């Protein structure tokens, strides 16, 4: 499942001691296992091999250039949502013909740059956006390729902040709007509509919601066919859940088995946009215990990583396993007690774990926050004027600093003092 494991009670990433990395690069520190990233990518690729889909890694989940390069070098395309992510894709020399671009708020300059680059297509999210894409393409005298992102109005049974396929959410267009778009295609000059896109949410552990959404979308494809409208692509988005705690998410094989029959029937070229599934369990956040604090109500383990480094617990109440780098702590301690692992940020919502049975740690002990590879560093901020952490990529018995810790000058570099 992933390449973080204990050897003689010391946590290793592949063949490298995580404590050694913490000593060398300090904490907080993101550590990624390259082997795990590739293993997950290949799992999904193999599971869907009957259809030879284009797998576009979702850059937002982890946009580190070395992670992107690793995947691109193994044939992956990229799913992007901003001009910044397009720049990252180009930095790793991703093939523009394997880049798809979603987002409800693409700006004119972003659209122009993506058209000039020749990306595979935009996933359009509103009628107005399609109008703007048409306008920009006409001005550039170029053709813009698009897929219509359908909002199939399906409950994904995940956290409401990462539910994206119900009509309560801002994403995609409903079937009626899509119908109107297809029937009025000729009004959108310099635009070619190539297919449909859906992405109903993230951390979805069962195939049921995907199937329900696909049934609706495929029904619509049939309807279009009857109207003489043929498509080339069907992009089924990302969203596959992973194990953070004791979830039993569908495996890539189970997911493929569930959806392959319906996908095959469409006869369309298929795109997947996994993010979390590929990188979620391929990364950890290493942090150091600063203080222990007992109040009459709770025990707090105060660590040097906070919600600015990993916001998922604060934002989604997400669960991340906490593992000491030296597991003898867990095994030998007689003083296990329910504890909150909290950061140094001035917010009561700043926590990495709540109500965990943990031993009494010594100040300086190192902990791993597991499953931090997706939406970890990519959602990190400088809140409380904290420097964003360094990132290390492990490859077998070698390791590479793939992003340095920000320095204090980075925090103020773009500011100008006006008294
Ligand atoms: N595609 C789109 C359009 C998304 O918005 C997202 C994430 O929000 C993804 C793919 C990746 O989702 P996940 O990381 O759950 O696979």
GROMACS .gro file of N, CA and C in nm, residues 183-346:
model
  492
  183UNK      N    1  -2.681   2.204  -2.863
  183UNK     CA    2  -2.774   2.242  -2.971
  183UNK      C    3  -2.735   2.376  -3.033
  184UNK      N    4  -2.653   2.452  -2.961
  184UNK     CA    5  -2.614   2.585  -3.012
  184UNK      C    6  -2.464   2.595  -3.037
  185UNK      N    7  -2.406   2.481  -3.065
  185UNK     CA    8  -2.259   2.476  -3.082
  185UNK      C    9  -2.208   2.580  -3.181
  186UNK      N   10  -2.284   2.597  -3.288
  186UNK     CA   11  -2.233   2.687  -3.395
  186UNK      C   12  -2.221   2.831  -3.347
  187UNK      N   13  -2.288   2.865  -3.236
  187UNK     CA   14  -2.276   3.002  -3.184
  187UNK      C   15  -2.141   3.027  -3.118
  188UNK      N   16  -2.074   2.918  -3.085
  188UNK     CA   17  -1.945   2.934  -3.017
  188UNK      C   18  -1.833   2.918  -3.118
  189UNK      N   19  -1.796   3.030  -3.175
  189UNK     CA   20  -1.695   3.030  -3.283
  189UNK      C   21  -1.560   2.981  -3.230
  190UNK      N   22  -1.491   2.911  -3.317
  190UNK     CA   23  -1.355   2.864  -3.286
  190UNK      C   24  -1.349   2.769  -3.166
  191UNK      N   25  -1.464   2.709  -3.135
  191UNK     CA   26  -1.465   2.612  -3.025
  191UNK      C   27  -1.508   2.477  -3.080
  192UNK      N   28  -1.436   2.372  -3.042
  192UNK     CA   29  -1.480   2.237  -3.081
  192UNK      C   30  -1.511   2.160  -2.954
  193UNK      N   31  -1.634   2.111  -2.948
  193UNK     CA   32  -1.673   2.036  -2.827
  193UNK      C   33  -1.644   1.888  -2.852
  194UNK      N   34  -1.552   1.837  -2.770
  194UNK     CA   35  -1.503   1.701  -2.797
  194UNK      C   36  -1.564   1.594  -2.708
  195UNK      N   37  -1.620   1.635  -2.595
  195UNK     CA   38  -1.670   1.530  -2.507
  195UNK      C   39  -1.728   1.583  -2.378
  196UNK      N   40  -1.739   1.491  -2.282
  196UNK     CA   41  -1.797   1.524  -2.152
  196UNK      C   42  -1.697   1.493  -2.041
  197UNK      N   43  -1.712   1.569  -1.934
  197UNK     CA   44  -1.627   1.551  -1.817
  197UNK      C   45  -1.717   1.543  -1.696
  198UNK      N   46  -1.679   1.463  -1.598
  198UNK     CA   47  -1.747   1.468  -1.468
  198UNK      C   48  -1.643   1.447  -1.358
  199UNK      N   49  -1.666   1.507  -1.245
  199UNK     CA   50  -1.582   1.482  -1.127
  199UNK      C   51  -1.673   1.508  -1.009
  200UNK      N   52  -1.715   1.402  -0.941
  200UNK     CA   53  -1.825   1.418  -0.844
  200UNK      C   54  -1.777   1.440  -0.702
  201UNK      N   55  -1.645   1.435  -0.679
  201UNK     CA   56  -1.596   1.460  -0.544
  201UNK      C   57  -1.468   1.384  -0.519
  202UNK      N   58  -1.422   1.393  -0.396
  202UNK     CA   59  -1.293   1.335  -0.361
  202UNK      C   60  -1.310   1.244  -0.239
  203UNK      N   61  -1.214   1.152  -0.222
  203UNK     CA   62  -1.217   1.055  -0.111
  203UNK      C   63  -1.350   0.979  -0.111
  204UNK      N   64  -1.383   0.928  -0.229
  204UNK     CA   65  -1.505   0.847  -0.244
  204UNK      C   66  -1.463   0.701  -0.231
  205UNK      N   67  -1.521   0.631  -0.135
  205UNK     CA   68  -1.469   0.498  -0.103
  205UNK      C   69  -1.544   0.384  -0.172
  206UNK      N   70  -1.660   0.412  -0.227
  206UNK     CA   71  -1.739   0.307  -0.293
  206UNK      C   72  -1.761   0.342  -0.439
  207UNK      N   73  -1.786   0.238  -0.519
  207UNK     CA   74  -1.804   0.267  -0.662
  207UNK      C   75  -1.947   0.311  -0.694
  208UNK      N   76  -2.039   0.292  -0.599
  208UNK     CA   77  -2.179   0.326  -0.624
  208UNK      C   78  -2.201   0.466  -0.681
  209UNK      N   79  -2.149   0.570  -0.616
  209UNK     CA   80  -2.174   0.706  -0.668
  209UNK      C   81  -2.115   0.727  -0.808
  210UNK      N   82  -1.997   0.666  -0.834
  210UNK     CA   83  -1.939   0.680  -0.968
  210UNK      C   84  -2.033   0.616  -1.072
  211UNK      N   85  -2.083   0.496  -1.036
  211UNK     CA   86  -2.169   0.426  -1.131
  211UNK      C   87  -2.298   0.503  -1.157
  212UNK      N   88  -2.357   0.555  -1.048
  212UNK     CA   89  -2.483   0.630  -1.065
  212UNK      C   90  -2.458   0.750  -1.155
  213UNK      N   91  -2.347   0.820  -1.133
  213UNK     CA   92  -2.317   0.938  -1.215
  213UNK      C   93  -2.293   0.897  -1.360
  214UNK      N   94  -2.217   0.788  -1.376
  214UNK     CA   95  -2.185   0.744  -1.512
  214UNK      C   96  -2.309   0.702  -1.589
  215UNK      N   97  -2.402   0.637  -1.517
  215UNK     CA   98  -2.525   0.594  -1.585
  215UNK      C   99  -2.597   0.716  -1.642
  216UNK      N  100  -2.603   0.822  -1.560
  216UNK     CA  101  -2.670   0.944  -1.608
  216UNK      C  102  -2.596   1.004  -1.727
  217UNK      N  103  -2.463   1.012  -1.712
  217UNK     CA  104  -2.384   1.075  -1.817
  217UNK      C  105  -2.390   0.993  -1.946
  218UNK      N  106  -2.387   0.860  -1.932
  218UNK     CA  107  -2.391   0.777  -2.053
  218UNK      C  108  -2.529   0.781  -2.118
  219UNK      N  109  -2.632   0.796  -2.036
  219UNK     CA  110  -2.766   0.815  -2.092
  219UNK      C  111  -2.768   0.941  -2.178
  220UNK      N  112  -2.700   1.042  -2.131
  220UNK     CA  113  -2.694   1.169  -2.204
  220UNK      C  114  -2.613   1.154  -2.334
  221UNK      N  115  -2.507   1.074  -2.325
  221UNK     CA  116  -2.427   1.049  -2.446
  221UNK      C  117  -2.514   0.981  -2.553
  222UNK      N  118  -2.597   0.886  -2.509
  222UNK     CA  119  -2.688   0.818  -2.602
  222UNK      C  120  -2.786   0.918  -2.663
  223UNK      N  121  -2.836   1.005  -2.578
  223UNK     CA  122  -2.932   1.106  -2.627
  223UNK      C  123  -2.866   1.193  -2.735
  224UNK      N  124  -2.742   1.232  -2.708
  224UNK     CA  125  -2.670   1.316  -2.805
  224UNK      C  126  -2.649   1.239  -2.936
  225UNK      N  127  -2.615   1.112  -2.921
  225UNK     CA  128  -2.593   1.028  -3.040
  225UNK      C  129  -2.717   1.029  -3.127
  226UNK      N  130  -2.832   1.012  -3.061
  226UNK     CA  131  -2.959   1.009  -3.136
  226UNK      C  132  -2.982   1.141  -3.208
  227UNK      N  133  -2.928   1.248  -3.152
  227UNK     CA  134  -2.945   1.379  -3.216
  227UNK      C  135  -2.836   1.401  -3.322
  228UNK      N  136  -2.755   1.300  -3.342
  228UNK     CA  137  -2.649   1.311  -3.443
  228UNK      C  138  -2.524   1.382  -3.393
  229UNK      N  139  -2.513   1.394  -3.261
  229UNK     CA  140  -2.395   1.460  -3.204
  229UNK      C  141  -2.298   1.355  -3.150
  230UNK      N  142  -2.186   1.342  -3.214
  230UNK     CA  143  -2.088   1.241  -3.175
  230UNK      C  144  -1.979   1.304  -3.088
  231UNK      N  145  -1.927   1.228  -2.996
  231UNK     CA  146  -1.820   1.276  -2.908
  231UNK      C  147  -1.697   1.188  -2.924
  232UNK      N  148  -1.584   1.238  -2.873
  232UNK     CA  149  -1.460   1.159  -2.876
  232UNK      C  150  -1.415   1.115  -2.737
  233UNK      N  151  -1.437   1.204  -2.639
  233UNK     CA  152  -1.377   1.181  -2.507
  233UNK      C  153  -1.481   1.175  -2.397
  234UNK      N  154  -1.455   1.089  -2.300
  234UNK     CA  155  -1.529   1.092  -2.175
  234UNK      C  156  -1.427   1.094  -2.062
  235UNK      N  157  -1.430   1.203  -1.984
  235UNK     CA  158  -1.337   1.221  -1.873
  235UNK      C  159  -1.414   1.195  -1.744
  236UNK      N  160  -1.375   1.090  -1.671
  236UNK     CA  161  -1.455   1.051  -1.553
  236UNK      C  162  -1.398   1.107  -1.422
  237UNK      N  163  -1.300   1.198  -1.433
  237UNK     CA  164  -1.249   1.268  -1.314
  237UNK      C  165  -1.167   1.180  -1.223
  238UNK      N  166  -1.145   1.232  -1.101
  238UNK     CA  167  -1.069   1.156  -1.001
  238UNK      C  168  -1.164   1.115  -0.890
  239UNK      N  169  -1.116   1.121  -0.767
  239UNK     CA  170  -1.206   1.101  -0.655
  239UNK      C  171  -1.190   0.972  -0.578
  240UNK      N  172  -1.105   0.882  -0.625
  240UNK     CA  173  -1.090   0.753  -0.555
  240UNK      C  174  -1.037   0.773  -0.414
  241UNK      N  175  -1.105   0.708  -0.320
  241UNK     CA  176  -1.067   0.722  -0.180
  241UNK      C  177  -0.948   0.635  -0.144
  242UNK      N  178  -0.881   0.671  -0.035
  242UNK     CA  179  -0.767   0.595   0.014
  242UNK      C  180  -0.787   0.566   0.163
  243UNK      N  181  -0.696   0.487   0.219
  243UNK     CA  182  -0.707   0.454   0.361
  243UNK      C  183  -0.634   0.559   0.444
  244UNK      N  184  -0.708   0.632   0.525
  244UNK     CA  185  -0.645   0.721   0.623
  244UNK      C  186  -0.652   0.656   0.762
  245UNK      N  187  -0.763   0.584   0.784
  245UNK     CA  188  -0.788   0.529   0.917
  245UNK      C  189  -0.820   0.381   0.901
  246UNK      N  190  -0.949   0.351   0.897
  246UNK     CA  191  -0.985   0.210   0.876
  246UNK      C  192  -1.084   0.197   0.761
  247UNK      N  193  -1.082   0.298   0.673
  247UNK     CA  194  -1.172   0.289   0.560
  247UNK      C  195  -1.137   0.164   0.479
  248UNK      N  196  -1.233   0.115   0.407
  248UNK     CA  197  -1.203   0.004   0.316
  248UNK      C  198  -1.242   0.048   0.176
  249UNK      N  199  -1.161   0.138   0.120
  249UNK     CA  200  -1.200   0.191  -0.010
  249UNK      C  201  -1.189   0.084  -0.118
  250UNK      N  202  -1.266   0.103  -0.221
  250UNK     CA  203  -1.252   0.014  -0.336
  250UNK      C  204  -1.108   0.021  -0.385
  251UNK      N  205  -1.057  -0.092  -0.433
  251UNK     CA  206  -0.924  -0.089  -0.493
  251UNK      C  207  -0.939  -0.037  -0.636
  252UNK      N  208  -0.826  -0.010  -0.698
  252UNK     CA  209  -0.831   0.034  -0.838
  252UNK      C  210  -0.897  -0.074  -0.924
  253UNK      N  211  -0.864  -0.202  -0.894
  253UNK     CA  212  -0.923  -0.312  -0.971
  253UNK      C  213  -1.074  -0.318  -0.953
  254UNK      N  214  -1.118  -0.301  -0.828
  254UNK     CA  215  -1.263  -0.307  -0.803
  254UNK      C  216  -1.334  -0.191  -0.873
  255UNK      N  217  -1.271  -0.077  -0.866
  255UNK     CA  218  -1.330   0.041  -0.933
  255UNK      C  219  -1.340   0.015  -1.084
  256UNK      N  220  -1.231  -0.036  -1.139
  256UNK     CA  221  -1.231  -0.062  -1.284
  256UNK      C  222  -1.337  -0.166  -1.320
  257UNK      N  223  -1.343  -0.273  -1.239
  257UNK     CA  224  -1.442  -0.378  -1.269
  257UNK      C  225  -1.584  -0.321  -1.270
  258UNK      N  226  -1.608  -0.227  -1.179
  258UNK     CA  227  -1.743  -0.170  -1.170
  258UNK      C  228  -1.776  -0.080  -1.289
  259UNK      N  229  -1.679  -0.004  -1.334
  259UNK     CA  230  -1.715   0.098  -1.436
  259UNK      C  231  -1.673   0.060  -1.579
  260UNK      N  232  -1.584  -0.037  -1.593
  260UNK     CA  233  -1.537  -0.069  -1.729
  260UNK      C  234  -1.651  -0.105  -1.825
  261UNK      N  235  -1.746  -0.189  -1.783
  261UNK     CA  236  -1.851  -0.227  -1.880
  261UNK      C  237  -1.923  -0.105  -1.937
  262UNK      N  238  -1.960  -0.014  -1.850
  262UNK     CA  239  -2.037   0.102  -1.898
  262UNK      C  240  -1.947   0.195  -1.982
  263UNK      N  241  -1.820   0.203  -1.943
  263UNK     CA  242  -1.729   0.289  -2.021
  263UNK      C  243  -1.705   0.230  -2.160
  264UNK      N  244  -1.691   0.097  -2.164
  264UNK     CA  245  -1.665   0.031  -2.294
  264UNK      C  246  -1.778   0.059  -2.391
  265UNK      N  247  -1.901   0.053  -2.337
  265UNK     CA  248  -2.017   0.071  -2.423
  265UNK      C  249  -2.018   0.206  -2.493
  266UNK      N  250  -1.956   0.306  -2.432
  266UNK     CA  251  -1.961   0.439  -2.493
  266UNK      C  252  -1.876   0.445  -2.620
  267UNK      N  253  -1.774   0.360  -2.625
  267UNK     CA  254  -1.682   0.363  -2.740
  267UNK      C  255  -1.594   0.488  -2.742
  268UNK      N  256  -1.597   0.564  -2.632
  268UNK     CA  257  -1.519   0.689  -2.630
  268UNK      C  258  -1.380   0.667  -2.571
  269UNK      N  259  -1.289   0.761  -2.599
  269UNK     CA  260  -1.158   0.759  -2.532
  269UNK      C  261  -1.179   0.809  -2.389
  270UNK      N  262  -1.115   0.741  -2.296
  270UNK     CA  263  -1.142   0.768  -2.154
  270UNK      C  264  -1.025   0.841  -2.089
  271UNK      N  265  -1.060   0.937  -2.003
  271UNK     CA  266  -0.960   1.005  -1.920
  271UNK      C  267  -0.995   0.985  -1.773
  272UNK      N  268  -0.892   0.962  -1.692
  272UNK     CA  269  -0.910   0.963  -1.546
  272UNK      C  270  -0.822   1.073  -1.489
  273UNK      N  271  -0.866   1.132  -1.378
  273UNK     CA  272  -0.789   1.241  -1.316
  273UNK      C  273  -0.761   1.213  -1.168
  274UNK      N  274  -0.695   1.103  -1.137
  274UNK     CA  275  -0.670   1.074  -0.995
  274UNK      C  276  -0.564   1.165  -0.935
  275UNK      N  277  -0.584   1.203  -0.812
  275UNK     CA  278  -0.483   1.280  -0.740
  275UNK      C  279  -0.448   1.207  -0.613
  276UNK      N  280  -0.543   1.212  -0.517
  276UNK     CA  281  -0.522   1.151  -0.386
  276UNK      C  282  -0.480   1.004  -0.396
  277UNK      N  283  -0.542   0.930  -0.488
  277UNK     CA  284  -0.513   0.787  -0.498
  277UNK      C  285  -0.364   0.764  -0.527
  278UNK      N  286  -0.305   0.854  -0.603
  278UNK     CA  287  -0.164   0.835  -0.643
  278UNK      C  288  -0.068   0.883  -0.534
  279UNK      N  289  -0.097   0.999  -0.476
  279UNK     CA  290   0.004   1.057  -0.385
  279UNK      C  291  -0.033   1.057  -0.237
  280UNK      N  292  -0.161   1.033  -0.205
  280UNK     CA  293  -0.207   1.048  -0.066
  280UNK      C  294  -0.120   0.972   0.034
  281UNK      N  295  -0.106   0.842   0.011
  281UNK     CA  296  -0.029   0.762   0.105
  281UNK      C  297   0.119   0.754   0.069
  282UNK      N  298   0.158   0.835  -0.029
  282UNK     CA  299   0.300   0.836  -0.069
  282UNK      C  300   0.378   0.945   0.003
  283UNK      N  301   0.313   1.016   0.095
  283UNK     CA  302   0.382   1.125   0.163
  283UNK      C  303   0.349   1.131   0.311
  284UNK      N  304   0.445   1.176   0.390
  284UNK     CA  305   0.420   1.200   0.533
  284UNK      C  306   0.472   1.339   0.569
  285UNK      N  307   0.421   1.391   0.678
  285UNK     CA  308   0.473   1.517   0.731
  285UNK      C  309   0.544   1.482   0.862
  286UNK      N  310   0.672   1.514   0.869
  286UNK     CA  311   0.751   1.483   0.988
  286UNK      C  312   0.756   1.607   1.077
  287UNK      N  313   0.727   1.586   1.202
  287UNK     CA  314   0.723   1.700   1.294
  287UNK      C  315   0.787   1.663   1.427
  288UNK      N  316   0.822   1.762   1.503
  288UNK     CA  317   0.896   1.739   1.627
  288UNK      C  318   0.813   1.786   1.747
  289UNK      N  319   0.817   1.709   1.853
  289UNK     CA  320   0.745   1.749   1.974
  289UNK      C  321   0.821   1.865   2.039
  290UNK      N  322   0.748   1.975   2.060
  290UNK     CA  323   0.810   2.090   2.127
  290UNK      C  324   0.784   2.087   2.276
  291UNK      N  325   0.659   2.064   2.311
  291UNK     CA  326   0.619   2.067   2.452
  291UNK      C  327   0.508   1.968   2.478
  292UNK      N  328   0.497   1.929   2.600
  292UNK     CA  329   0.380   1.855   2.646
  292UNK      C  330   0.307   1.945   2.744
  293UNK      N  331   0.177   1.943   2.734
  293UNK     CA  332   0.102   2.033   2.822
  293UNK      C  333  -0.024   1.963   2.869
  294UNK      N  334  -0.037   1.947   2.998
  294UNK     CA  335  -0.157   1.886   3.054
  294UNK      C  336  -0.242   1.993   3.118
  295UNK      N  337  -0.368   1.997   3.076
  295UNK     CA  338  -0.460   2.084   3.148
  295UNK      C  339  -0.554   1.991   3.224
  296UNK      N  340  -0.646   2.046   3.301
  296UNK     CA  341  -0.735   1.957   3.375
  296UNK      C  342  -0.826   1.882   3.278
  297UNK      N  343  -0.844   1.942   3.157
  297UNK     CA  344  -0.935   1.880   3.060
  297UNK      C  345  -0.866   1.789   2.961
  298UNK      N  346  -0.742   1.822   2.921
  298UNK     CA  347  -0.683   1.749   2.808
  298UNK      C  348  -0.532   1.742   2.821
  299UNK      N  349  -0.477   1.649   2.744
  299UNK     CA  350  -0.331   1.650   2.727
  299UNK      C  351  -0.302   1.699   2.584
  300UNK      N  352  -0.214   1.797   2.576
  300UNK     CA  353  -0.175   1.847   2.444
  300UNK      C  354  -0.031   1.810   2.415
  301UNK      N  355  -0.008   1.756   2.297
  301UNK     CA  356   0.128   1.737   2.247
  301UNK      C  357   0.149   1.850   2.147
  302UNK      N  358   0.234   1.945   2.182
  302UNK     CA  359   0.253   2.062   2.095
  302UNK      C  360   0.372   2.035   2.004
  303UNK      N  361   0.346   2.039   1.874
  303UNK     CA  362   0.450   2.004   1.776
  303UNK      C  363   0.484   2.125   1.689
  304UNK      N  364   0.589   2.108   1.608
  304UNK     CA  365   0.635   2.225   1.529
  304UNK      C  366   0.569   2.235   1.391
  305UNK      N  367   0.470   2.148   1.363
  305UNK     CA  368   0.394   2.163   1.238
  305UNK      C  369   0.253   2.205   1.274
  306UNK      N  370   0.197   2.292   1.194
  306UNK     CA  371   0.063   2.341   1.225
  306UNK      C  372  -0.028   2.336   1.105
  307UNK      N  373  -0.144   2.399   1.122
  307UNK     CA  374  -0.244   2.397   1.015
  307UNK      C  375  -0.195   2.469   0.890
  308UNK      N  376  -0.094   2.553   0.904
  308UNK     CA  377  -0.041   2.616   0.782
  308UNK      C  378   0.037   2.513   0.699
  309UNK      N  379   0.092   2.411   0.765
  309UNK     CA  380   0.168   2.307   0.695
  309UNK      C  381   0.075   2.198   0.640
  310UNK      N  382  -0.024   2.163   0.718
  310UNK     CA  383  -0.121   2.059   0.679
  310UNK      C  384  -0.257   2.103   0.731
  311UNK      N  385  -0.341   2.147   0.640
  311UNK     CA  386  -0.467   2.209   0.685
  311UNK      C  387  -0.582   2.109   0.691
  312UNK      N  388  -0.563   1.989   0.639
  312UNK     CA  389  -0.675   1.895   0.626
  312UNK      C  390  -0.748   1.867   0.758
  313UNK      N  391  -0.676   1.844   0.869
  313UNK     CA  392  -0.751   1.820   0.993
  313UNK      C  393  -0.839   1.940   1.031
  314UNK      N  394  -0.784   2.060   1.017
  314UNK     CA  395  -0.860   2.180   1.055
  314UNK      C  396  -0.975   2.206   0.959
  315UNK      N  397  -0.950   2.184   0.831
  315UNK     CA  398  -1.049   2.221   0.730
  315UNK      C  399  -1.158   2.115   0.714
  316UNK      N  400  -1.118   1.990   0.714
  316UNK     CA  401  -1.215   1.882   0.687
  316UNK      C  402  -1.235   1.790   0.806
  317UNK      N  403  -1.175   1.824   0.920
  317UNK     CA  404  -1.177   1.731   1.033
  317UNK      C  405  -1.115   1.597   0.990
  318UNK      N  406  -1.017   1.604   0.903
  318UNK     CA  407  -0.960   1.482   0.846
  318UNK      C  408  -0.875   1.408   0.948
  319UNK      N  409  -0.875   1.278   0.935
  319UNK     CA  410  -0.798   1.192   1.026
  319UNK      C  411  -0.664   1.157   0.961
  320UNK      N  412  -0.556   1.180   1.034
  320UNK     CA  413  -0.424   1.133   0.991
  320UNK      C  414  -0.362   1.054   1.105
  321UNK      N  415  -0.313   0.936   1.072
  321UNK     CA  416  -0.244   0.854   1.172
  321UNK      C  417  -0.120   0.928   1.222
  322UNK      N  418  -0.092   0.920   1.353
  322UNK     CA  419   0.030   0.979   1.408
  322UNK      C  420   0.122   0.865   1.451
  323UNK      N  421   0.240   0.858   1.392
  323UNK     CA  422   0.333   0.748   1.424
  323UNK      C  423   0.468   0.806   1.467
  324UNK      N  424   0.516   0.766   1.583
  324UNK     CA  425   0.651   0.812   1.622
  324UNK      C  426   0.755   0.753   1.528
  325UNK      N  427   0.860   0.828   1.500
  325UNK     CA  428   0.964   0.772   1.414
  325UNK      C  429   1.034   0.657   1.484
  326UNK      N  430   1.039   0.664   1.617
  326UNK     CA  431   1.094   0.554   1.693
  326UNK      C  432   0.977   0.484   1.762
  327UNK      N  433   0.940   0.369   1.710
  327UNK     CA  434   0.817   0.304   1.755
  327UNK      C  435   0.830   0.242   1.895
  328UNK      N  436   0.952   0.237   1.950
  328UNK     CA  437   0.965   0.182   2.085
  328UNK      C  438   0.885   0.267   2.184
  329UNK      N  439   0.867   0.392   2.149
  329UNK     CA  440   0.786   0.483   2.230
  329UNK      C  441   0.646   0.426   2.250
  330UNK      N  442   0.586   0.382   2.138
  330UNK     CA  443   0.449   0.332   2.142
  330UNK      C  444   0.444   0.201   2.219
  331UNK      N  445   0.546   0.119   2.199
  331UNK     CA  446   0.541  -0.017   2.252
  331UNK      C  447   0.570  -0.024   2.401
  332UNK      N  448   0.657   0.067   2.448
  332UNK     CA  449   0.705   0.052   2.585
  332UNK      C  450   0.633   0.141   2.685
  333UNK      N  451   0.565   0.243   2.635
  333UNK     CA  452   0.514   0.341   2.730
  333UNK      C  453   0.396   0.288   2.810
  334UNK      N  454   0.402   0.309   2.939
  334UNK     CA  455   0.289   0.270   3.022
  334UNK      C  456   0.190   0.384   3.041
  335UNK      N  457   0.226   0.502   2.992
  335UNK     CA  458   0.144   0.620   3.024
  335UNK      C  459   0.062   0.666   2.905
  336UNK      N  460  -0.003   0.573   2.838
  336UNK     CA  461  -0.086   0.612   2.723
  336UNK      C  462  -0.205   0.694   2.774
  337UNK      N  463  -0.233   0.799   2.699
  337UNK     CA  464  -0.341   0.886   2.745
  337UNK      C  465  -0.404   0.952   2.621
  338UNK      N  466  -0.531   0.980   2.628
  338UNK     CA  467  -0.594   1.050   2.515
  338UNK      C  468  -0.530   1.188   2.501
  339UNK      N  469  -0.484   1.220   2.383
  339UNK     CA  470  -0.410   1.345   2.363
  339UNK      C  471  -0.454   1.413   2.235
  340UNK      N  472  -0.435   1.544   2.231
  340UNK     CA  473  -0.451   1.619   2.106
  340UNK      C  474  -0.312   1.659   2.060
  341UNK      N  475  -0.284   1.636   1.931
  341UNK     CA  476  -0.156   1.681   1.874
  341UNK      C  477  -0.184   1.813   1.805
  342UNK      N  478  -0.125   1.919   1.857
  342UNK     CA  479  -0.160   2.053   1.809
  342UNK      C  480  -0.036   2.128   1.763
  343UNK      N  481  -0.059   2.227   1.677
  343UNK     CA  482   0.051   2.305   1.624
  343UNK      C  483   0.068   2.436   1.698
  344UNK      N  484   0.161   2.520   1.650
  344UNK     CA  485   0.191   2.645   1.719
  344UNK      C  486   0.106   2.764   1.674
  345UNK      N  487   0.010   2.739   1.584
  345UNK     CA  488  -0.067   2.850   1.525
  345UNK      C  489  -0.171   2.902   1.626
  346UNK      N  490  -0.194   3.031   1.617
  346UNK     CA  491  -0.285   3.094   1.713
  346UNK      C  492  -0.431   3.077   1.671
   0.00000   0.00000   0.00000
